[in-house]
Amino acid sequence: QHPPNSQYDADSAPNQPYNCGPTTVTNSVKFMLDRDFGIEATRNLATSRNGNGTSTSERKIMFDKRGVPADVLKLSVGEVKAKLNGKKTFDMALLMSKIPLSVRKRPFPGSHSVEAIAKGIRNGEPGIWVNNPDFHRDRGEASRYFYPDPYCIPAYLALGGWCVVPEKDKVISTRSAYVRKLRTTASVNARSGPSTKHSVVRLLISG
């Protein structure tokens, strides 16, 4: 549920029209590490070119240098869905003209990089949820879309079926073991944080 970056954000200049790939990398890294990075700064980790898009091999470099080792993989649609396990998101290349405008909602028809975030079923039809970086935040445009298989599969296969996928799943923290103790003498202050500088939210009496 990470808030996605847009390729038209200010930190994507001057390559905003061409930064779908670097934006997708920053979005995936944001999910994997809970850290956000500048879009153009991420692009510059792999190329000094201006005025055109980036390749899958360059986006792998961006992932790697942002601390998320990744592989460029040619995957079947089944393999793509198998990797959408809730513990990773990744870069997926689509030819957007294969997805009807009424479904994709975005005008760009060319080769495009989106963040594959989940497999799903909508209105009885299987497909893939994506964050599409081609949206304008100031216009209130959506970033998250569901692409049903009849459209998503041709769009994916039209560009060869390539993805840039983090090597490992996201590390999800779990609760630590604790020991329950009964306080028998003095009362204790329960505070809003881990030091006496934090406010007292409750006084726990003995017992």
Short mmCIF file of C-alpha atoms in Angstrom, two decimals:
data_model
loop_
_atom_site.label_atom_id
_atom_site.label_comp_id
_atom_site.label_asym_id
_atom_site.label_seq_id
_atom_site.Cartn_x
_atom_site.Cartn_y
_atom_site.Cartn_z
CA GLN A 1 0.00 0.00 0.00
CA HIS A 2 2.96 2.32 -0.53
CA PRO A 3 2.04 5.72 -2.05
CA PRO A 4 3.48 5.63 -5.60
CA ASN A 5 5.73 8.16 -7.26
CA SER A 6 4.72 9.74 -10.57
CA GLN A 7 7.11 10.16 -13.48
CA TYR A 8 5.86 13.77 -13.58
CA ASP A 9 6.93 14.54 -10.02
CA ALA A 10 9.37 17.42 -9.67
CA ASP A 11 12.32 15.16 -8.83
CA SER A 12 11.89 13.44 -12.21
CA ALA A 13 12.96 16.50 -14.24
CA PRO A 14 14.29 16.96 -16.87
CA ASN A 15 13.41 13.48 -18.20
CA GLN A 16 9.84 13.30 -16.95
CA PRO A 17 8.29 12.04 -20.23
CA TYR A 18 10.88 9.24 -20.41
CA ASN A 19 11.17 8.24 -16.76
CA CYS A 20 8.56 5.50 -16.50
CA GLY A 21 11.37 3.00 -15.82
CA PRO A 22 13.24 4.93 -13.11
CA THR A 23 9.92 5.83 -11.49
CA THR A 24 8.87 2.19 -11.44
CA VAL A 25 12.21 1.29 -9.85
CA THR A 26 11.74 3.90 -7.11
CA ASN A 27 8.22 2.61 -6.47
CA SER A 28 9.36 -0.99 -6.16
CA VAL A 29 12.32 -0.03 -3.96
CA LYS A 30 9.94 2.00 -1.83
CA PHE A 31 7.90 -1.14 -1.21
CA MET A 32 10.90 -3.40 -0.66
CA LEU A 33 12.88 -1.11 1.69
CA ASP A 34 10.28 1.38 2.96
CA ARG A 35 12.57 4.11 1.61
CA ASP A 36 11.95 6.66 -1.11
CA PHE A 37 14.53 7.99 -3.57
CA GLY A 38 14.61 10.73 -6.19
CA ILE A 39 13.55 9.59 -9.66
CA GLU A 40 16.10 11.42 -11.82
CA ALA A 41 18.82 10.64 -9.28
CA THR A 42 17.91 6.97 -9.62
CA ARG A 43 18.04 7.21 -13.41
CA ASN A 44 21.50 8.77 -13.20
CA LEU A 45 22.82 5.70 -11.39
CA ALA A 46 22.63 3.80 -14.69
CA THR A 47 22.81 6.30 -17.54
CA SER A 48 23.76 9.89 -18.36
CA ARG A 49 21.53 9.99 -21.44
CA ASN A 50 18.70 12.46 -21.73
CA GLY A 51 15.60 12.49 -23.88
CA ASN A 52 14.82 8.78 -24.14
CA GLY A 53 13.74 5.77 -22.12
CA THR A 54 15.79 3.25 -20.21
CA SER A 55 16.49 -0.43 -20.84
CA THR A 56 15.82 -3.39 -18.56
CA SER A 57 19.57 -3.81 -18.01
CA GLU A 58 19.82 -0.17 -16.90
CA ARG A 59 16.89 -0.59 -14.56
CA LYS A 60 18.59 -3.62 -13.04
CA ILE A 61 21.56 -1.38 -12.27
CA MET A 62 19.21 1.12 -10.62
CA PHE A 63 17.71 -1.61 -8.44
CA ASP A 64 21.13 -2.95 -7.51
CA LYS A 65 22.55 0.46 -6.61
CA ARG A 66 19.49 1.29 -4.51
CA GLY A 67 20.15 -1.79 -2.38
CA VAL A 68 17.65 -4.18 -3.96
CA PRO A 69 19.58 -6.74 -6.06
CA ALA A 70 17.45 -7.68 -9.05
CA ASP A 71 17.51 -9.87 -12.15
CA VAL A 72 16.34 -9.23 -15.70
CA LEU A 73 14.06 -12.20 -16.41
CA LYS A 74 12.03 -13.41 -19.35
CA LEU A 75 8.95 -14.86 -17.67
CA SER A 76 5.78 -16.57 -18.73
CA VAL A 77 2.54 -15.01 -17.54
CA GLY A 78 2.19 -17.85 -15.03
CA GLU A 79 5.67 -17.14 -13.69
CA VAL A 80 4.84 -13.44 -13.35
CA LYS A 81 1.79 -14.25 -11.25
CA ALA A 82 3.73 -16.76 -9.15
CA LYS A 83 6.23 -14.03 -8.24
CA LEU A 84 3.42 -11.68 -7.19
CA ASN A 85 3.32 -13.27 -3.74
CA GLY A 86 2.63 -10.14 -1.68
CA LYS A 87 6.30 -9.86 -0.68
CA LYS A 88 7.74 -8.18 -3.77
CA THR A 89 6.78 -5.83 -6.57
CA PHE A 90 8.71 -5.46 -9.82
CA ASP A 91 9.24 -3.75 -13.15
CA MET A 92 7.12 -5.13 -15.98
CA ALA A 93 7.37 -3.99 -19.62
CA LEU A 94 4.08 -3.51 -21.52
CA LEU A 95 3.11 -2.25 -24.97
CA MET A 96 0.25 -0.04 -23.89
CA SER A 97 -1.49 0.07 -27.29
CA LYS A 98 -2.53 -3.56 -26.70
CA ILE A 99 -4.66 -2.40 -23.75
CA PRO A 100 -7.80 -0.49 -24.78
CA LEU A 101 -7.89 3.15 -23.74
CA SER A 102 -11.08 2.45 -21.80
CA VAL A 103 -9.07 0.03 -19.61
CA ARG A 104 -5.68 1.69 -19.38
CA LYS A 105 -7.17 5.19 -18.92
CA ARG A 106 -3.86 6.76 -19.91
CA PRO A 107 -3.15 8.20 -23.39
CA PHE A 108 0.39 6.86 -23.87
CA PRO A 109 0.31 3.91 -26.36
CA GLY A 110 3.99 2.93 -26.52
CA SER A 111 6.52 0.73 -24.71
CA HIS A 112 6.09 1.37 -21.02
CA SER A 113 7.37 0.28 -17.61
CA VAL A 114 4.84 -0.36 -14.82
CA GLU A 115 5.14 -1.73 -11.31
CA ALA A 116 3.42 -5.12 -11.07
CA ILE A 117 2.03 -5.25 -7.54
CA ALA A 118 -0.53 -8.08 -7.32
CA LYS A 119 -2.46 -10.74 -9.18
CA GLY A 120 -6.19 -10.65 -8.77
CA ILE A 121 -9.70 -11.24 -10.07
CA ARG A 122 -12.12 -8.44 -10.84
CA ASN A 123 -15.67 -9.01 -12.00
CA GLY A 124 -14.78 -12.67 -12.40
CA GLU A 125 -11.86 -11.95 -14.71
CA PRO A 126 -8.22 -12.70 -13.73
CA GLY A 127 -5.51 -10.13 -14.26
CA ILE A 128 -2.76 -8.06 -12.73
CA TRP A 129 -2.81 -4.92 -10.57
CA VAL A 130 -0.17 -2.33 -11.43
CA ASN A 131 1.05 1.08 -10.43
CA ASN A 132 1.31 2.99 -13.69
CA PRO A 133 3.78 5.90 -13.26
CA ASP A 134 2.07 7.83 -16.10
CA PHE A 135 -0.20 9.99 -13.95
CA HIS A 136 -0.27 13.63 -12.87
CA ARG A 137 -0.64 14.03 -9.15
CA ASP A 138 -1.86 17.64 -9.37
CA ARG A 139 -4.74 16.56 -11.63
CA GLY A 140 -5.97 13.94 -9.20
CA GLU A 141 -5.29 11.11 -11.66
CA ALA A 142 -5.16 7.52 -10.46
CA SER A 143 -1.96 5.46 -10.41
CA ARG A 144 -3.35 2.00 -9.66
CA TYR A 145 -5.06 -0.02 -12.36
CA PHE A 146 -6.32 -3.54 -12.96
CA TYR A 147 -5.38 -4.98 -16.36
CA PRO A 148 -7.42 -8.11 -17.20
CA ASP A 149 -5.54 -11.01 -18.79
CA PRO A 150 -7.09 -10.60 -22.27
CA TYR A 151 -5.40 -7.21 -22.52
CA CYS A 152 -2.44 -7.51 -20.16
CA ILE A 153 -1.08 -10.73 -21.68
CA PRO A 154 -0.84 -9.40 -25.28
CA ALA A 155 0.68 -6.13 -23.98
CA TYR A 156 3.28 -8.11 -22.01
CA LEU A 157 4.17 -10.62 -24.72
CA ALA A 158 4.40 -7.89 -27.39
CA LEU A 159 7.63 -6.68 -25.76
CA GLY A 160 9.05 -10.16 -25.25
CA GLY A 161 7.85 -10.90 -21.71
CA TRP A 162 10.59 -9.09 -19.76
CA CYS A 163 10.63 -8.09 -16.10
CA VAL A 164 13.22 -6.75 -13.66
CA VAL A 165 12.57 -8.64 -10.45
CA PRO A 166 14.12 -8.27 -6.97
CA GLU A 167 16.08 -11.40 -6.09
CA LYS A 168 14.64 -11.69 -2.57
CA ASP A 169 11.28 -11.14 -0.96
CA LYS A 170 10.70 -8.15 1.27
CA VAL A 171 11.76 -8.73 4.86
CA ILE A 172 8.62 -8.32 6.91
CA SER A 173 9.24 -7.76 10.60
CA THR A 174 7.41 -9.93 13.11
CA ARG A 175 6.54 -9.34 16.73
CA SER A 176 9.22 -10.19 19.26
CA ALA A 177 8.65 -12.70 22.01
CA TYR A 178 7.77 -11.14 25.35
CA VAL A 179 7.60 -12.18 28.98
CA ARG A 180 4.52 -11.34 30.99
CA LYS A 181 5.21 -10.12 34.53
CA LEU A 182 2.97 -9.19 37.41
CA ARG A 183 3.96 -5.96 39.13
CA THR A 184 3.54 -6.34 42.89
CA THR A 185 5.08 -3.19 44.37
CA ALA A 186 5.07 0.27 42.85
CA SER A 187 2.90 1.58 40.03
CA VAL A 188 4.39 2.30 36.59
CA ASN A 189 3.87 4.97 33.93
CA ALA A 190 2.90 3.77 30.45
CA ARG A 191 4.26 6.38 28.05
CA SER A 192 3.69 7.26 24.40
CA GLY A 193 7.32 6.47 23.57
CA PRO A 194 10.42 4.68 24.85
CA SER A 195 11.80 7.37 27.17
CA THR A 196 10.78 9.63 30.02
CA LYS A 197 10.59 12.51 27.53
CA HIS A 198 7.34 11.02 26.18
CA SER A 199 3.98 11.80 27.73
CA VAL A 200 2.28 9.50 30.22
CA VAL A 201 -0.79 7.90 28.63
CA ARG A 202 -1.76 5.64 31.51
CA LEU A 203 -0.78 4.92 35.11
CA LEU A 204 -0.61 1.18 35.73
CA ILE A 205 -1.11 0.38 39.41
CA SER A 206 0.48 -2.57 41.18
CA GLY A 207 -1.04 -5.88 40.18
#
